[in-house]
mmCIF file of N, CA and C in Angstrom:
data_model
loop_
_atom_site.group_PDB
_atom_site.id
_atom_site.type_symbol
_atom_site.label_atom_id
_atom_site.label_comp_id
_atom_site.label_asym_id
_atom_site.label_seq_id
_atom_site.Cartn_x
_atom_site.Cartn_y
_atom_site.Cartn_z
ATOM 1 N N MET A 17 209.734 -62.328 -107.435
ATOM 2 C CA MET A 17 208.002 -62.467 -106.432
ATOM 3 C C MET A 17 208.255 -62.820 -104.806
ATOM 4 N N PRO A 18 207.444 -62.105 -103.677
ATOM 5 C CA PRO A 18 206.862 -62.494 -102.575
ATOM 6 C C PRO A 18 206.325 -63.630 -102.246
ATOM 7 N N THR A 19 206.233 -64.232 -101.841
ATOM 8 C CA THR A 19 205.122 -65.405 -101.902
ATOM 9 C C THR A 19 203.897 -64.694 -100.759
ATOM 10 N N PRO A 20 202.708 -64.896 -101.598
ATOM 11 C CA PRO A 20 202.036 -65.243 -100.711
ATOM 12 C C PRO A 20 201.182 -65.407 -99.576
ATOM 13 N N THR A 21 199.998 -64.787 -98.761
ATOM 14 C CA THR A 21 200.061 -64.507 -97.795
ATOM 15 C C THR A 21 198.402 -64.344 -97.242
ATOM 16 N N LEU A 22 198.515 -64.265 -95.878
ATOM 17 C CA LEU A 22 197.335 -64.995 -95.620
ATOM 18 C C LEU A 22 196.919 -64.256 -94.276
ATOM 19 N N ARG A 23 197.820 -62.403 -94.787
ATOM 20 C CA ARG A 23 197.607 -61.032 -93.353
ATOM 21 C C ARG A 23 196.094 -59.971 -93.407
ATOM 22 N N LEU A 24 196.346 -60.550 -94.776
ATOM 23 C CA LEU A 24 195.156 -59.351 -94.849
ATOM 24 C C LEU A 24 193.429 -60.377 -94.980
ATOM 25 N N GLU A 25 193.676 -61.671 -95.928
ATOM 26 C CA GLU A 25 192.528 -62.527 -94.927
ATOM 27 C C GLU A 25 192.115 -63.157 -93.082
ATOM 28 N N ARG A 26 193.802 -62.730 -92.500
ATOM 29 C CA ARG A 26 193.075 -63.561 -90.694
ATOM 30 C C ARG A 26 193.153 -61.951 -91.078
ATOM 31 N N ARG A 27 193.080 -60.738 -90.598
ATOM 32 C CA ARG A 27 192.963 -59.497 -90.167
ATOM 33 C C ARG A 27 191.816 -59.606 -90.331
ATOM 34 N N LEU A 28 190.888 -59.504 -91.812
ATOM 35 C CA LEU A 28 188.915 -59.731 -91.736
ATOM 36 C C LEU A 28 188.829 -60.279 -90.987
ATOM 37 N N LEU A 29 189.076 -61.636 -90.670
ATOM 38 C CA LEU A 29 188.625 -62.477 -90.590
ATOM 39 C C LEU A 29 188.456 -62.205 -88.970
ATOM 40 N N ARG A 30 189.777 -62.231 -88.517
ATOM 41 C CA ARG A 30 189.344 -61.920 -87.415
ATOM 42 C C ARG A 30 188.157 -60.706 -86.625
ATOM 43 N N GLN A 31 188.250 -60.387 -87.227
ATOM 44 C CA GLN A 31 187.118 -58.716 -86.851
ATOM 45 C C GLN A 31 185.370 -59.724 -87.152
ATOM 46 N N GLY A 32 185.460 -60.472 -87.610
ATOM 47 C CA GLY A 32 184.255 -60.610 -87.195
ATOM 48 C C GLY A 32 183.416 -61.904 -89.121
ATOM 49 N N VAL A 33 184.515 -61.630 -90.875
ATOM 50 C CA VAL A 33 183.793 -61.440 -91.364
ATOM 51 C C VAL A 33 183.996 -63.425 -91.501
ATOM 52 N N THR A 34 183.108 -64.170 -92.040
ATOM 53 C CA THR A 34 183.815 -64.928 -91.881
ATOM 54 C C THR A 34 184.270 -66.294 -93.561
ATOM 55 N N THR A 35 183.959 -65.697 -94.338
ATOM 56 C CA THR A 35 183.881 -66.055 -95.200
ATOM 57 C C THR A 35 185.199 -64.790 -96.273
ATOM 58 N N VAL A 36 185.595 -64.740 -97.102
ATOM 59 C CA VAL A 36 187.169 -63.335 -97.699
ATOM 60 C C VAL A 36 186.739 -64.311 -99.527
ATOM 61 N N ALA A 37 186.790 -63.631 -99.938
ATOM 62 C CA ALA A 37 186.946 -64.428 -101.614
ATOM 63 C C ALA A 37 187.878 -63.646 -102.141
ATOM 64 N N GLY A 38 189.483 -64.158 -102.667
ATOM 65 C CA GLY A 38 189.571 -63.030 -103.475
ATOM 66 C C GLY A 38 189.914 -63.919 -105.503
ATOM 67 N N MET A 39 190.412 -62.859 -106.445
ATOM 68 C CA MET A 39 188.925 -63.301 -107.381
ATOM 69 C C MET A 39 190.610 -62.409 -108.556
ATOM 70 N N ASP A 40 190.473 -62.839 -109.675
ATOM 71 C CA ASP A 40 190.932 -62.003 -110.558
ATOM 72 C C ASP A 40 190.796 -62.371 -112.089
ATOM 73 N N GLU A 41 191.848 -61.516 -112.716
ATOM 74 C CA GLU A 41 191.706 -62.174 -113.805
ATOM 75 C C GLU A 41 191.819 -62.618 -114.008
ATOM 76 N N VAL A 42 191.698 -63.989 -116.285
ATOM 77 C CA VAL A 42 192.458 -64.147 -116.506
ATOM 78 C C VAL A 42 192.881 -63.770 -118.465
ATOM 79 N N GLY A 43 194.100 -63.886 -118.318
ATOM 80 C CA GLY A 43 194.219 -63.470 -119.819
ATOM 81 C C GLY A 43 193.786 -62.017 -120.516
ATOM 82 N N ARG A 44 194.306 -62.126 -121.574
ATOM 83 C CA ARG A 44 194.753 -60.019 -121.545
ATOM 84 C C ARG A 44 192.725 -59.834 -121.751
ATOM 85 N N GLY A 45 191.956 -59.837 -121.176
ATOM 86 C CA GLY A 45 191.056 -58.864 -121.100
ATOM 87 C C GLY A 45 189.792 -58.903 -122.140
ATOM 88 N N ALA A 46 188.946 -58.497 -121.658
ATOM 89 C CA ALA A 46 187.291 -58.917 -123.196
ATOM 90 C C ALA A 46 187.550 -57.627 -123.987
ATOM 91 N N ILE A 47 188.667 -56.274 -124.584
ATOM 92 C CA ILE A 47 189.391 -56.085 -125.522
ATOM 93 C C ILE A 47 189.831 -57.513 -126.538
ATOM 94 N N ALA A 48 190.824 -57.651 -126.194
ATOM 95 C CA ALA A 48 192.013 -58.561 -126.702
ATOM 96 C C ALA A 48 190.667 -60.151 -126.524
ATOM 97 N N GLY A 49 189.388 -60.306 -126.242
ATOM 98 C CA GLY A 49 189.412 -61.960 -126.137
ATOM 99 C C GLY A 49 188.081 -61.400 -125.627
ATOM 100 N N CYS A 50 187.871 -63.168 -124.876
ATOM 101 C CA CYS A 50 187.440 -63.771 -123.953
ATOM 102 C C CYS A 50 188.126 -63.086 -122.212
ATOM 103 N N VAL A 51 187.743 -62.950 -121.436
ATOM 104 C CA VAL A 51 188.093 -63.391 -120.025
ATOM 105 C C VAL A 51 187.336 -64.294 -119.445
ATOM 106 N N SER A 52 188.129 -64.560 -118.445
ATOM 107 C CA SER A 52 188.307 -65.830 -117.505
ATOM 108 C C SER A 52 188.547 -64.682 -115.804
ATOM 109 N N VAL A 53 187.662 -65.128 -114.918
ATOM 110 C CA VAL A 53 187.578 -64.878 -113.970
ATOM 111 C C VAL A 53 188.176 -66.009 -112.987
ATOM 112 N N GLY A 54 188.964 -66.344 -111.781
ATOM 113 C CA GLY A 54 188.344 -67.096 -110.868
ATOM 114 C C GLY A 54 188.777 -66.198 -109.308
ATOM 115 N N VAL A 55 188.073 -67.610 -108.785
ATOM 116 C CA VAL A 55 188.269 -67.214 -107.600
ATOM 117 C C VAL A 55 187.850 -68.336 -106.150
ATOM 118 N N ALA A 56 188.870 -67.431 -105.485
ATOM 119 C CA ALA A 56 188.996 -68.579 -104.271
ATOM 120 C C ALA A 56 188.419 -67.474 -102.703
ATOM 121 N N VAL A 57 187.887 -68.926 -102.214
ATOM 122 C CA VAL A 57 187.606 -68.348 -100.735
ATOM 123 C C VAL A 57 188.538 -69.068 -99.468
ATOM 124 N N VAL A 58 188.677 -68.897 -98.981
ATOM 125 C CA VAL A 58 189.007 -68.926 -97.274
ATOM 126 C C VAL A 58 188.456 -68.738 -95.988
ATOM 127 N N THR A 59 188.934 -68.991 -94.797
ATOM 128 C CA THR A 59 187.275 -69.253 -93.410
ATOM 129 C C THR A 59 188.634 -68.809 -92.590
ATOM 130 N N ALA A 60 188.522 -69.384 -92.163
ATOM 131 C CA ALA A 60 189.338 -69.160 -90.424
ATOM 132 C C ALA A 60 190.311 -70.693 -90.831
ATOM 133 N N GLN A 61 189.524 -71.312 -91.014
ATOM 134 C CA GLN A 61 190.671 -72.972 -90.901
ATOM 135 C C GLN A 61 191.354 -73.013 -92.567
ATOM 136 N N THR A 62 192.016 -71.952 -92.881
ATOM 137 C CA THR A 62 191.911 -72.271 -94.339
ATOM 138 C C THR A 62 194.057 -71.751 -93.842
ATOM 139 N N ARG A 63 194.805 -73.132 -93.861
ATOM 140 C CA ARG A 63 196.527 -72.974 -93.759
ATOM 141 C C ARG A 63 197.079 -71.876 -94.814
ATOM 142 N N THR A 64 198.459 -71.732 -94.355
ATOM 143 C CA THR A 64 198.995 -71.631 -95.497
ATOM 144 C C THR A 64 199.023 -71.441 -97.044
ATOM 145 N N ALA A 65 199.479 -71.028 -97.164
ATOM 146 C CA ALA A 65 199.181 -70.749 -98.602
ATOM 147 C C ALA A 65 200.320 -72.581 -99.189
ATOM 148 N N PRO A 66 200.160 -73.160 -99.847
ATOM 149 C CA PRO A 66 200.639 -74.222 -100.742
ATOM 150 C C PRO A 66 202.047 -73.467 -101.141
ATOM 151 N N ASN A 67 203.491 -73.756 -100.849
ATOM 152 C CA ASN A 67 204.633 -73.877 -101.499
ATOM 153 C C ASN A 67 204.757 -73.413 -103.293
ATOM 154 N N GLY A 68 205.445 -72.596 -103.306
ATOM 155 C CA GLY A 68 205.095 -72.475 -105.227
ATOM 156 C C GLY A 68 203.592 -71.758 -105.043
ATOM 157 N N LEU A 69 202.901 -71.841 -104.660
ATOM 158 C CA LEU A 69 202.404 -70.366 -105.753
ATOM 159 C C LEU A 69 201.984 -68.531 -104.987
ATOM 160 N N GLN A 70 201.733 -68.819 -106.800
ATOM 161 C CA GLN A 70 202.318 -67.713 -106.542
ATOM 162 C C GLN A 70 201.880 -66.964 -108.097
ATOM 163 N N ASP A 71 201.753 -65.362 -108.888
ATOM 164 C CA ASP A 71 200.733 -65.371 -109.909
ATOM 165 C C ASP A 71 200.924 -66.472 -110.805
ATOM 166 N N SER A 72 200.026 -66.565 -111.465
ATOM 167 C CA SER A 72 199.844 -67.979 -111.972
ATOM 168 C C SER A 72 200.147 -67.076 -113.660
ATOM 169 N N LYS A 73 200.047 -65.574 -114.107
ATOM 170 C CA LYS A 73 201.352 -65.750 -115.413
ATOM 171 C C LYS A 73 203.174 -65.480 -115.125
ATOM 172 N N LEU A 74 202.797 -65.791 -113.805
ATOM 173 C CA LEU A 74 204.988 -66.406 -113.766
ATOM 174 C C LEU A 74 205.278 -67.675 -114.016
ATOM 175 N N LEU A 75 203.978 -68.697 -113.585
ATOM 176 C CA LEU A 75 203.985 -69.890 -113.850
ATOM 177 C C LEU A 75 203.988 -70.093 -115.259
ATOM 178 N N ALA A 76 204.823 -71.948 -115.132
ATOM 179 C CA ALA A 76 204.870 -71.891 -116.763
ATOM 180 C C ALA A 76 203.540 -73.027 -116.294
ATOM 181 N N GLU A 77 202.743 -73.495 -118.229
ATOM 182 C CA GLU A 77 201.470 -73.604 -117.702
ATOM 183 C C GLU A 77 201.765 -74.908 -116.512
ATOM 184 N N PRO A 78 202.855 -76.733 -117.090
ATOM 185 C CA PRO A 78 203.226 -77.841 -116.218
ATOM 186 C C PRO A 78 202.414 -77.392 -114.782
ATOM 187 N N GLU A 79 203.838 -76.126 -114.449
ATOM 188 C CA GLU A 79 203.683 -75.592 -112.727
ATOM 189 C C GLU A 79 202.257 -74.984 -112.580
ATOM 190 N N ARG A 80 201.653 -74.390 -113.059
ATOM 191 C CA ARG A 80 200.630 -74.869 -113.385
ATOM 192 C C ARG A 80 199.771 -75.418 -112.795
ATOM 193 N N GLU A 81 199.739 -76.527 -113.485
ATOM 194 C CA GLU A 81 199.028 -78.455 -113.128
ATOM 195 C C GLU A 81 198.275 -78.439 -112.273
ATOM 196 N N ARG A 82 200.104 -78.672 -112.071
ATOM 197 C CA ARG A 82 201.034 -79.595 -111.284
ATOM 198 C C ARG A 82 199.671 -79.188 -109.731
ATOM 199 N N LEU A 83 199.783 -77.616 -109.436
ATOM 200 C CA LEU A 83 199.387 -76.746 -108.135
ATOM 201 C C LEU A 83 197.607 -76.766 -108.028
ATOM 202 N N PHE A 84 197.248 -77.009 -108.870
ATOM 203 C CA PHE A 84 196.094 -76.851 -109.417
ATOM 204 C C PHE A 84 195.286 -78.269 -108.340
ATOM 205 N N PRO A 85 195.663 -79.146 -108.254
ATOM 206 C CA PRO A 85 194.785 -80.383 -107.153
ATOM 207 C C PRO A 85 195.067 -79.842 -106.135
ATOM 208 N N ARG A 86 196.726 -78.739 -105.639
ATOM 209 C CA ARG A 86 196.305 -77.921 -103.729
ATOM 210 C C ARG A 86 196.183 -77.148 -103.996
ATOM 211 N N LEU A 87 195.345 -76.728 -104.638
ATOM 212 C CA LEU A 87 194.879 -74.919 -104.352
ATOM 213 C C LEU A 87 192.997 -75.976 -104.520
ATOM 214 N N GLN A 88 192.906 -76.605 -104.872
ATOM 215 C CA GLN A 88 191.567 -77.379 -104.696
ATOM 216 C C GLN A 88 192.037 -78.283 -103.332
ATOM 217 N N ARG A 89 192.847 -78.422 -102.757
ATOM 218 C CA ARG A 89 191.874 -78.998 -101.226
ATOM 219 C C ARG A 89 192.118 -77.528 -100.343
ATOM 220 N N TRP A 90 193.180 -76.529 -101.137
ATOM 221 C CA TRP A 90 193.349 -75.972 -99.222
ATOM 222 C C TRP A 90 192.418 -74.487 -99.430
ATOM 223 N N VAL A 91 191.871 -73.632 -100.078
ATOM 224 C CA VAL A 91 190.529 -73.361 -100.011
ATOM 225 C C VAL A 91 189.290 -74.420 -100.389
ATOM 226 N N SER A 92 188.227 -72.981 -98.910
ATOM 227 C CA SER A 92 187.481 -73.961 -99.298
ATOM 228 C C SER A 92 185.894 -73.900 -100.295
ATOM 229 N N ASP A 93 186.532 -73.189 -100.902
ATOM 230 C CA ASP A 93 185.123 -73.312 -101.924
ATOM 231 C C ASP A 93 186.748 -72.705 -103.002
ATOM 232 N N TYR A 94 185.666 -72.305 -104.601
ATOM 233 C CA TYR A 94 186.690 -72.197 -105.783
ATOM 234 C C TYR A 94 185.646 -71.755 -106.650
ATOM 235 N N ALA A 95 186.359 -71.296 -108.208
ATOM 236 C CA ALA A 95 185.202 -71.144 -108.263
ATOM 237 C C ALA A 95 185.961 -70.863 -109.531
ATOM 238 N N VAL A 96 185.529 -71.365 -111.125
ATOM 239 C CA VAL A 96 186.382 -70.568 -112.592
ATOM 240 C C VAL A 96 184.680 -69.975 -113.956
ATOM 241 N N GLY A 97 185.096 -68.242 -114.184
ATOM 242 C CA GLY A 97 183.776 -68.349 -114.634
ATOM 243 C C GLY A 97 184.725 -67.183 -116.279
ATOM 244 N N SER A 98 183.877 -68.022 -117.731
ATOM 245 C CA SER A 98 184.437 -67.040 -118.288
ATOM 246 C C SER A 98 183.251 -66.241 -119.071
ATOM 247 N N SER A 99 183.923 -65.349 -120.117
ATOM 248 C CA SER A 99 182.839 -64.581 -120.425
ATOM 249 C C SER A 99 183.583 -64.417 -122.226
ATOM 250 N N SER A 100 182.655 -64.204 -123.277
ATOM 251 C CA SER A 100 183.348 -63.707 -124.238
ATOM 252 C C SER A 100 182.765 -62.253 -124.274
ATOM 253 N N PRO A 101 184.169 -61.477 -125.406
ATOM 254 C CA PRO A 101 184.116 -60.176 -125.248
ATOM 255 C C PRO A 101 182.752 -59.628 -125.848
#
C-alpha cells in the first residue's frame, strides 16, 4: 500500500481552504453492528504524515496503539464517534 500523502489537502489549502477534515468509518458497518467514525483535521501548518501511517485495517492492533499518540500530535484536531445499528 502506498504511503499516505497530503497532496489533495495541500492543493485545497493553497486554494484558500483553511482546514480540511478527513474521515473514515471503522468496523463492518451498521448492518453488522456498531459503526465508528474517525475524523482528522489538517491545516496549512500540518507536517508530513508520521512514518508507518496507513489504512488501520492493515495494521496490527499493537501498531495502531503505538501510532495513536503520534497521530494526536500530528493533526490540528481529531474526533471519534460511534453509533449503534
